[in-house]
mmCIF file of C-alpha atoms and ligand atoms in Angstrom:
data_model
loop_
_atom_site.group_PDB
_atom_site.id
_atom_site.type_symbol
_atom_site.label_atom_id
_atom_site.label_comp_id
_atom_site.label_asym_id
_atom_site.label_seq_id
_atom_site.Cartn_x
_atom_site.Cartn_y
_atom_site.Cartn_z
ATOM 1 C CA MET A 4 -11.267 -55.453 -13.367
ATOM 2 C CA SER A 5 -10.571 -53.591 -16.576
ATOM 3 C CA VAL A 6 -7.447 -52.501 -17.595
ATOM 4 C CA LEU A 7 -8.417 -48.841 -17.501
ATOM 5 C CA SER A 8 -9.682 -49.170 -13.816
ATOM 6 C CA ASN A 9 -6.490 -50.811 -12.927
ATOM 7 C CA MET A 10 -4.187 -48.114 -14.590
ATOM 8 C CA GLY A 11 -6.352 -45.186 -13.230
ATOM 9 C CA ASP A 12 -6.814 -42.051 -15.208
ATOM 10 C CA MET A 13 -3.488 -41.547 -16.874
ATOM 11 C CA ASP A 14 -4.296 -37.716 -17.442
ATOM 12 C CA SER A 15 -4.505 -36.978 -13.882
ATOM 13 C CA PRO A 16 -1.657 -36.926 -11.142
ATOM 14 C CA LYS A 17 -2.015 -39.590 -8.600
ATOM 15 C CA VAL A 18 0.145 -39.948 -5.334
ATOM 16 C CA ALA A 19 0.177 -42.778 -2.806
ATOM 17 C CA LEU A 20 0.256 -41.615 0.879
ATOM 18 C CA ILE A 21 1.414 -44.732 2.827
ATOM 19 C CA MET A 22 2.310 -44.814 6.430
ATOM 20 C CA GLY A 23 3.338 -47.404 8.928
ATOM 21 C CA SER A 24 0.382 -46.758 11.530
ATOM 22 C CA GLU A 25 -2.869 -44.699 11.957
ATOM 23 C CA SER A 26 -0.762 -42.846 14.660
ATOM 24 C CA ASP A 27 1.249 -41.283 11.877
ATOM 25 C CA TRP A 28 -1.911 -39.724 10.043
ATOM 26 C CA PRO A 29 -2.063 -36.612 12.285
ATOM 27 C CA ILE A 30 1.232 -35.610 10.673
ATOM 28 C CA MET A 31 0.571 -37.132 7.223
ATOM 29 C CA VAL A 32 -2.637 -35.455 6.625
ATOM 30 C CA HIS A 33 -0.677 -32.369 5.788
ATOM 31 C CA ALA A 34 0.575 -33.975 2.755
ATOM 32 C CA ALA A 35 -2.804 -35.005 1.626
ATOM 33 C CA GLU A 36 -4.142 -31.490 2.294
ATOM 34 C CA ILE A 37 -1.495 -29.584 0.057
ATOM 35 C CA LEU A 38 -1.825 -32.272 -2.540
ATOM 36 C CA GLU A 39 -5.488 -32.236 -2.652
ATOM 37 C CA SER A 40 -5.692 -28.456 -2.763
ATOM 38 C CA ALA A 41 -3.551 -28.716 -5.985
ATOM 39 C CA GLY A 42 -6.106 -30.945 -7.348
ATOM 40 C CA VAL A 43 -3.936 -34.212 -7.008
ATOM 41 C CA ASP A 44 -5.719 -37.504 -6.462
ATOM 42 C CA VAL A 45 -4.454 -38.905 -3.286
ATOM 43 C CA VAL A 46 -4.854 -42.379 -2.089
ATOM 44 C CA ALA A 47 -3.820 -42.990 1.659
ATOM 45 C CA GLU A 48 -3.203 -46.298 3.228
ATOM 46 C CA ILE A 49 -1.679 -47.913 6.468
ATOM 47 C CA ILE A 50 1.067 -50.200 5.429
ATOM 48 C CA SER A 51 3.653 -51.216 7.916
ATOM 49 C CA ALA A 52 7.010 -52.670 6.723
ATOM 50 C CA HIS A 53 7.078 -54.901 9.921
ATOM 51 C CA ARG A 54 3.363 -55.640 10.849
ATOM 52 C CA THR A 55 2.016 -56.033 7.289
ATOM 53 C CA PRO A 56 5.189 -57.013 5.117
ATOM 54 C CA GLY A 57 3.107 -58.861 2.637
ATOM 55 C CA LYS A 58 0.908 -55.888 1.942
ATOM 56 C CA MET A 59 4.115 -53.710 1.560
ATOM 57 C CA VAL A 60 5.603 -55.898 -0.992
ATOM 58 C CA GLU A 61 2.183 -56.104 -2.915
ATOM 59 C CA PHE A 62 1.848 -52.351 -2.851
ATOM 60 C CA ALA A 63 5.120 -51.720 -3.995
ATOM 61 C CA GLN A 64 5.307 -54.018 -6.859
ATOM 62 C CA SER A 65 1.927 -52.857 -8.124
ATOM 63 C CA ALA A 66 2.058 -49.019 -7.312
ATOM 64 C CA LYS A 67 3.432 -48.242 -11.037
ATOM 65 C CA SER A 68 0.692 -50.371 -12.737
ATOM 66 C CA ARG A 69 -2.019 -48.888 -10.329
ATOM 67 C CA GLY A 70 -1.018 -45.428 -11.990
ATOM 68 C CA PHE A 71 0.578 -43.671 -9.000
ATOM 69 C CA ASP A 72 3.297 -41.189 -10.125
ATOM 70 C CA VAL A 73 5.002 -40.545 -6.701
ATOM 71 C CA VAL A 74 4.919 -42.243 -3.461
ATOM 72 C CA ILE A 75 4.947 -40.511 -0.205
ATOM 73 C CA ALA A 76 5.903 -42.917 2.815
ATOM 74 C CA GLY A 77 5.886 -41.761 6.484
ATOM 75 C CA ALA A 78 7.453 -43.841 9.331
ATOM 76 C CA GLY A 79 8.556 -43.609 12.758
ATOM 77 C CA GLY A 80 11.135 -45.240 14.928
ATOM 78 C CA ALA A 81 12.929 -48.082 12.746
ATOM 79 C CA ALA A 82 11.433 -46.515 9.890
ATOM 80 C CA HIS A 83 11.918 -49.032 7.115
ATOM 81 C CA LEU A 84 8.896 -48.469 5.180
ATOM 82 C CA PRO A 85 10.086 -45.729 2.592
ATOM 83 C CA GLY A 86 13.366 -47.796 1.909
ATOM 84 C CA MET A 87 11.714 -51.262 1.282
ATOM 85 C CA VAL A 88 9.139 -49.675 -0.870
ATOM 86 C CA ALA A 89 11.851 -47.745 -3.053
ATOM 87 C CA SER A 90 13.770 -51.051 -3.410
ATOM 88 C CA MET A 91 10.461 -52.526 -5.134
ATOM 89 C CA THR A 92 9.218 -49.782 -7.427
ATOM 90 C CA PRO A 93 10.992 -47.428 -10.020
ATOM 91 C CA LEU A 94 8.527 -44.631 -8.870
ATOM 92 C CA PRO A 95 10.026 -41.776 -6.837
ATOM 93 C CA VAL A 96 9.621 -42.364 -3.216
ATOM 94 C CA ILE A 97 9.494 -39.347 -0.653
ATOM 95 C CA GLY A 98 10.355 -40.445 2.887
ATOM 96 C CA VAL A 99 8.637 -38.620 5.922
ATOM 97 C CA PRO A 100 10.293 -39.205 9.388
ATOM 98 C CA ILE A 101 7.634 -39.284 12.030
ATOM 99 C CA PRO A 102 8.638 -38.070 15.468
ATOM 100 C CA LEU A 103 7.919 -40.533 18.265
ATOM 101 C CA ALA A 104 7.967 -40.168 22.081
ATOM 102 C CA GLN A 105 11.317 -41.361 22.182
ATOM 103 C CA LEU A 106 14.530 -39.945 20.495
ATOM 104 C CA ASP A 107 12.417 -37.051 18.853
ATOM 105 C CA GLY A 108 12.267 -38.533 15.314
ATOM 106 C CA MET A 109 16.287 -38.686 14.952
ATOM 107 C CA ASP A 110 15.838 -42.361 14.699
ATOM 108 C CA SER A 111 13.167 -42.182 12.014
ATOM 109 C CA LEU A 112 15.456 -39.568 10.118
ATOM 110 C CA LEU A 113 18.459 -41.589 10.139
ATOM 111 C CA SER A 114 16.584 -44.985 9.508
ATOM 112 C CA ILE A 115 14.976 -43.191 6.116
ATOM 113 C CA VAL A 116 17.862 -40.843 4.993
ATOM 114 C CA GLN A 117 20.769 -43.200 4.900
ATOM 115 C CA MET A 118 19.924 -45.314 1.973
ATOM 116 C CA PRO A 119 22.364 -47.553 0.215
ATOM 117 C CA SER A 120 23.865 -46.357 -3.072
ATOM 118 C CA GLY A 121 21.441 -47.132 -5.790
ATOM 119 C CA VAL A 122 18.257 -47.163 -3.926
ATOM 120 C CA PRO A 123 17.322 -43.093 -3.346
ATOM 121 C CA VAL A 124 14.576 -42.015 -0.983
ATOM 122 C CA ALA A 125 14.276 -38.214 -1.015
ATOM 123 C CA THR A 126 13.862 -37.519 2.753
ATOM 124 C CA VAL A 127 12.178 -34.301 4.136
ATOM 125 C CA GLY A 128 12.489 -33.003 7.769
ATOM 126 C CA ILE A 129 11.306 -34.722 10.627
ATOM 127 C CA GLY A 130 7.448 -34.494 10.652
ATOM 128 C CA GLN A 131 7.480 -32.173 7.379
ATOM 129 C CA ALA A 132 4.784 -33.873 5.602
ATOM 130 C CA ARG A 133 3.569 -30.668 3.907
ATOM 131 C CA ASN A 134 7.148 -30.362 2.395
ATOM 132 C CA ALA A 135 6.699 -34.033 1.161
ATOM 133 C CA GLY A 136 3.468 -32.929 -0.599
ATOM 134 C CA LEU A 137 5.109 -29.855 -2.128
ATOM 135 C CA LEU A 138 8.039 -32.052 -3.334
ATOM 136 C CA ALA A 139 5.696 -34.424 -4.863
ATOM 137 C CA LEU A 140 3.932 -31.306 -6.694
ATOM 138 C CA ARG A 141 7.477 -30.213 -8.089
ATOM 139 C CA ILE A 142 8.341 -33.617 -9.424
ATOM 140 C CA LEU A 143 4.665 -33.862 -10.864
ATOM 141 C CA GLY A 144 5.211 -30.591 -12.438
ATOM 142 C CA GLY A 145 7.244 -31.986 -15.200
ATOM 143 C CA LYS A 146 4.219 -33.914 -16.429
ATOM 144 C CA PHE A 147 1.392 -31.614 -15.457
ATOM 145 C CA PRO A 148 2.164 -28.036 -16.017
ATOM 146 C CA ASN A 149 -1.103 -26.773 -14.104
ATOM 147 C CA LEU A 150 0.925 -27.919 -10.910
ATOM 148 C CA VAL A 151 3.608 -25.486 -11.706
ATOM 149 C CA GLU A 152 1.294 -22.564 -11.905
ATOM 150 C CA PHE A 153 -0.174 -23.933 -8.401
ATOM 151 C CA LEU A 154 3.336 -23.831 -6.919
ATOM 152 C CA GLU A 155 4.198 -20.366 -8.333
ATOM 153 C CA ASN A 156 1.029 -19.058 -6.635
ATOM 154 C CA PHE A 157 1.763 -20.862 -3.498
ATOM 155 C CA ALA A 158 5.285 -19.358 -3.498
ATOM 156 C CA GLN A 159 3.855 -15.930 -3.855
ATOM 157 C CA SER A 160 1.114 -16.209 -1.160
ATOM 158 C CA GLN A 161 3.734 -17.458 1.079
ATOM 159 C CA ALA A 162 6.135 -14.558 0.595
ATOM 160 C CA GLN A 163 3.209 -12.181 0.928
ATOM 161 C CA ILE A 164 2.471 -13.684 4.542
ATOM 162 C CA VAL A 165 6.082 -12.941 5.371
ATOM 163 C CA LEU A 166 6.117 -9.406 3.943
ATOM 164 C CA ASP A 167 2.862 -8.394 5.683
ATOM 165 C CA LYS A 168 4.330 -9.362 9.050
ATOM 166 C CA LYS A 169 4.902 -6.474 11.458
ATOM 167 C CA LEU A 170 7.242 -6.730 14.590
ATOM 168 C CA SER A 171 5.725 -4.998 17.555
ATOM 169 C CA ARG A 172 7.754 -4.093 20.786
HETATM 170 C C1 RP5 B 21 6.002 -47.218 13.005
HETATM 171 O O1 RP5 B 21 5.822 -47.326 14.274
HETATM 172 C C2 RP5 B 21 4.761 -46.240 12.569
HETATM 173 O O2 RP5 B 21 5.225 -45.492 11.298
HETATM 174 C C3 RP5 B 21 4.652 -45.392 13.677
HETATM 175 O O3 RP5 B 21 5.192 -44.125 13.457
HETATM 176 C C4 RP5 B 21 5.228 -46.233 14.800
HETATM 177 C C5 RP5 B 21 4.413 -46.541 15.932
HETATM 178 O O4 RP5 B 21 3.320 -47.139 15.401
HETATM 179 P P1 RP5 B 21 2.199 -47.667 16.569
HETATM 180 O O5 RP5 B 21 2.676 -48.351 17.662
HETATM 181 O O6 RP5 B 21 1.723 -46.307 17.121
HETATM 182 O O7 RP5 B 21 1.064 -48.158 15.698
HETATM 183 O O8 RP5 B 21 5.951 -48.458 12.174
#
């Protein structure tokens, strides 16, 4: 493998979208969609902190050299994936708490948000994968100015949708 293919294309933004289970994908796909509509290269993978811990360590330790700029990690229940990955990479990690049948995602939220001092994970709301994608775009905007333009247009169209609403009675 050449150094270049290992590093990826350094001039284009690249986000790793990891999740503990295939069952997280219907929520996590919303992060992929907003990122891809902004032209960001997304690599999605199932990595479980508990079922595939070796794969998690390998991923976290190589994420930066693989050319990723940001990691978005979704997990439900005892949601240790985002925090464990953050402990092994200098990249920004955004955690998405996945709601499960029991406890409505409060377990996932509390598992992800309450990180020890020195190991930050930016946590979005329960099930809010699209916000994780948007936050990743804001982080990437510092390096890729075209993404700032995308976000400005996004905010404008979002505002227009609200302005166009009519209340009927
Ligand atoms: C977590 O366990 C996963 O992130 C998922 O949200 C949850 C349930 O996984 P499955 O039993 O559906 O594979 O690790």
